[in-house]
PDB file of C-alpha atoms and ligand atoms in Angstrom:
ATOM      1  CA  MET A  14      10.807  -3.636 -34.209  1.00 76.00           C
ATOM      2  CA  PRO A  15      11.168  -6.157 -37.015  1.00 82.00           C
ATOM      3  CA  THR A  16       8.418  -6.804 -39.547  1.00 87.00           C
ATOM      4  CA  TYR A  17       7.296 -10.403 -39.821  1.00 89.00           C
ATOM      5  CA  GLN A  18       5.574 -11.841 -42.876  1.00 92.00           C
ATOM      6  CA  TYR A  19       2.786 -14.359 -42.400  1.00 94.00           C
ATOM      7  CA  LYS A  20       1.193 -16.627 -44.975  1.00 95.00           C
ATOM      8  CA  CYS A  21      -2.112 -18.442 -44.520  1.00 97.00           C
ATOM      9  CA  CYS A  22      -1.938 -22.155 -45.250  1.00 96.00           C
ATOM     10  CA  THR A  23      -5.676 -22.308 -45.968  1.00 97.00           C
ATOM     11  CA  CYS A  24      -6.442 -19.338 -48.273  1.00 98.00           C
ATOM     12  CA  GLY A  25      -2.888 -18.205 -49.133  1.00 97.00           C
ATOM     13  CA  TYR A  26      -3.367 -14.699 -47.691  1.00 97.00           C
ATOM     14  CA  VAL A  27       0.014 -12.977 -47.066  1.00 95.00           C
ATOM     15  CA  PHE A  28       0.380 -10.028 -44.686  1.00 94.00           C
ATOM     16  CA  GLU A  29       3.037  -8.233 -42.608  1.00 92.00           C
ATOM     17  CA  GLU A  30       2.916  -7.629 -38.856  1.00 92.00           C
ATOM     18  CA  PHE A  31       5.105  -5.394 -36.664  1.00 89.00           C
ATOM     19  CA  GLN A  32       6.175  -7.464 -33.662  1.00 88.00           C
ATOM     20  CA  ALA A  33       8.869  -7.473 -31.035  1.00 88.00           C
ATOM     21  CA  MET A  34      11.151 -10.520 -31.087  1.00 81.00           C
ATOM     22  CA  THR A  35       9.740 -11.509 -27.677  1.00 90.00           C
ATOM     23  CA  ASP A  36       6.124 -11.411 -28.912  1.00 89.00           C
ATOM     24  CA  LYS A  37       4.379 -14.692 -29.623  1.00 89.00           C
ATOM     25  CA  PRO A  38       3.919 -15.408 -33.346  1.00 87.00           C
ATOM     26  CA  LEU A  39       0.403 -15.125 -34.747  1.00 93.00           C
ATOM     27  CA  LYS A  40      -1.412 -18.397 -35.410  1.00 94.00           C
ATOM     28  CA  LYS A  41      -4.709 -17.415 -37.013  1.00 96.00           C
ATOM     29  CA  CYS A  42      -5.443 -15.898 -40.402  1.00 97.00           C
ATOM     30  CA  PRO A  43      -7.355 -12.585 -40.093  1.00 95.00           C
ATOM     31  CA  VAL A  44      -9.378 -13.482 -43.216  1.00 97.00           C
ATOM     32  CA  CYS A  45     -10.439 -17.114 -42.693  1.00 98.00           C
ATOM     33  CA  SER A  46      -9.065 -17.859 -39.169  1.00 97.00           C
ATOM     34  CA  GLY A  47      -7.067 -20.744 -40.666  1.00 97.00           C
ATOM     35  CA  ASN A  48      -3.519 -21.803 -39.730  1.00 97.00           C
ATOM     36  CA  ILE A  49      -0.737 -19.377 -40.766  1.00 96.00           C
ATOM     37  CA  GLU A  50       3.027 -19.782 -40.941  1.00 94.00           C
ATOM     38  CA  ARG A  51       5.667 -17.095 -40.366  1.00 91.00           C
ATOM     39  CA  LEU A  52       8.005 -16.327 -43.272  1.00 87.00           C
ATOM     40  CA  ILE A  53      11.474 -15.377 -41.991  1.00 68.00           C
ATOM     41  CA  SER A  54      13.289 -13.211 -44.561  1.00 58.00           C
ATOM     42  CA  GLY A  55      15.850 -10.444 -44.105  1.00 50.00           C
ATOM     43  CA  GLY A  56      15.445 -10.191 -40.322  1.00 47.00           C
ATOM     44  CA  SER A  57      18.775 -11.837 -39.475  1.00 46.00           C
ATOM     45  CA  GLY A  58      20.548  -9.984 -42.327  1.00 45.00           C
ATOM     46  CA  PHE A  59      19.667  -6.640 -40.763  1.00 46.00           C
ATOM     47  CA  LEU A  60      21.236  -7.678 -37.439  1.00 45.00           C
ATOM     48  CA  PHE A  61      24.430  -8.814 -39.190  1.00 44.00           C
ATOM     49  CA  LYS A  62      24.844  -5.427 -40.925  1.00 44.00           C
ATOM     50  CA  GLY A  63      24.463  -3.636 -37.594  1.00 43.00           C
ATOM     51  CA  SER A  64      27.230  -5.577 -35.839  1.00 44.00           C
ATOM     52  CA  GLY A  65      29.549  -5.221 -38.848  1.00 46.00           C
ATOM     53  CA  PHE A  66      29.182  -1.428 -38.800  1.00 47.00           C
ATOM     54  CA  TYR A  67      30.144  -1.335 -35.101  1.00 48.00           C
ATOM     55  CA  ILE A  68      33.354  -3.325 -35.733  1.00 46.00           C
ATOM     56  CA  THR A  69      34.378  -0.974 -38.571  1.00 49.00           C
ATOM     57  CA  ASP A  70      33.815   2.070 -36.325  1.00 51.00           C
ATOM     58  CA  HIS A  71      36.002   0.568 -33.571  1.00 53.00           C
ATOM     59  CA  ARG A  72      38.839  -0.145 -36.027  1.00 58.00           C
ATOM     60  CA  SER A  73      38.968   3.436 -37.327  1.00 63.00           C
ATOM     61  CA  ASP A  74      39.233   4.679 -33.719  1.00 67.00           C
ATOM     62  CA  ASP A  75      42.271   2.459 -33.093  1.00 68.00           C
ATOM     63  CA  TYR A  76      43.872   3.723 -36.302  1.00 67.00           C
ATOM     64  CA  LYS A  77      43.523   7.346 -35.130  1.00 70.00           C
ATOM     65  CA  MET A  78      45.237   6.492 -31.804  1.00 72.00           C
ATOM     66  CA  ALA A  79      48.169   4.880 -33.638  1.00 71.00           C
ATOM     67  CA  ALA A  80      48.520   7.906 -35.938  1.00 69.00           C
ATOM     68  CA  ARG A  81      48.730  10.282 -32.928  1.00 72.00           C
ATOM     69  CA  LYS A  82      51.536   8.208 -31.373  1.00 70.00           C
ATOM     70  CA  ASP A  83      53.613   8.378 -34.573  1.00 67.00           C
ATOM     71  CA  LYS A  84      53.695  12.208 -34.844  1.00 63.00           C
ATOM     72  CA  PRO A  85      55.577  13.036 -31.540  1.00 62.00           C
ATOM     73  CA  VAL A  86      58.297  10.510 -32.449  1.00 60.00           C
ATOM     74  CA  ASP A  87      59.010  12.361 -35.702  1.00 60.00           C
ATOM     75  CA  LYS A  88      59.366  15.707 -33.874  1.00 61.00           C
ATOM     76  CA  GLN A  89      61.838  14.261 -31.319  1.00 61.00           C
ATOM     77  CA  GLU A  90      64.036  12.881 -34.080  1.00 60.00           C
ATOM     78  CA  SER A  91      64.195  16.278 -35.858  1.00 59.00           C
ATOM     79  CA  LYS A  92      65.044  18.062 -32.560  1.00 62.00           C
ATOM     80  CA  THR A  93      67.933  15.664 -31.827  1.00 61.00           C
ATOM     81  CA  SER A  94      69.439  16.126 -35.278  1.00 60.00           C
ATOM     82  CA  GLY A  95      69.130  19.938 -34.877  1.00 60.00           C
ATOM     83  CA  LYS A  96      71.136  19.916 -31.597  1.00 64.00           C
ATOM     84  CA  GLU A  97      73.920  17.862 -33.181  1.00 65.00           C
ATOM     85  CA  LYS A  98      74.193  20.404 -35.982  1.00 64.00           C
ATOM     86  CA  ALA A  99      74.452  23.280 -33.390  1.00 62.00           C
ATOM     87  CA  LYS A 100      77.431  21.611 -31.687  1.00 64.00           C
TER      88      LYS A 100
HETATM   89 ZN1  LIG B 229      -6.640 -17.521 -44.582  1.00 77.19          ZN
END
């Protein structure tokens, strides 16, 4: 769950609150019950890093598959040249 930062517009009190993204944002200051605003910082950056890591993981998997395909081709070429030498 992401951590949201809230700041009170009346007394300036700043605090953090663990909330799910589907939860409704808080509207009252716990100190003076005044209006508070949510400070959005770093939440979207964390999501971007997560998706980027997944793409990198997928790429490395494709690279391994390509490397496996290359090896059998090399062996076949060496076998063919060996038979020609035997004749
Ligand atoms: Zn307040």
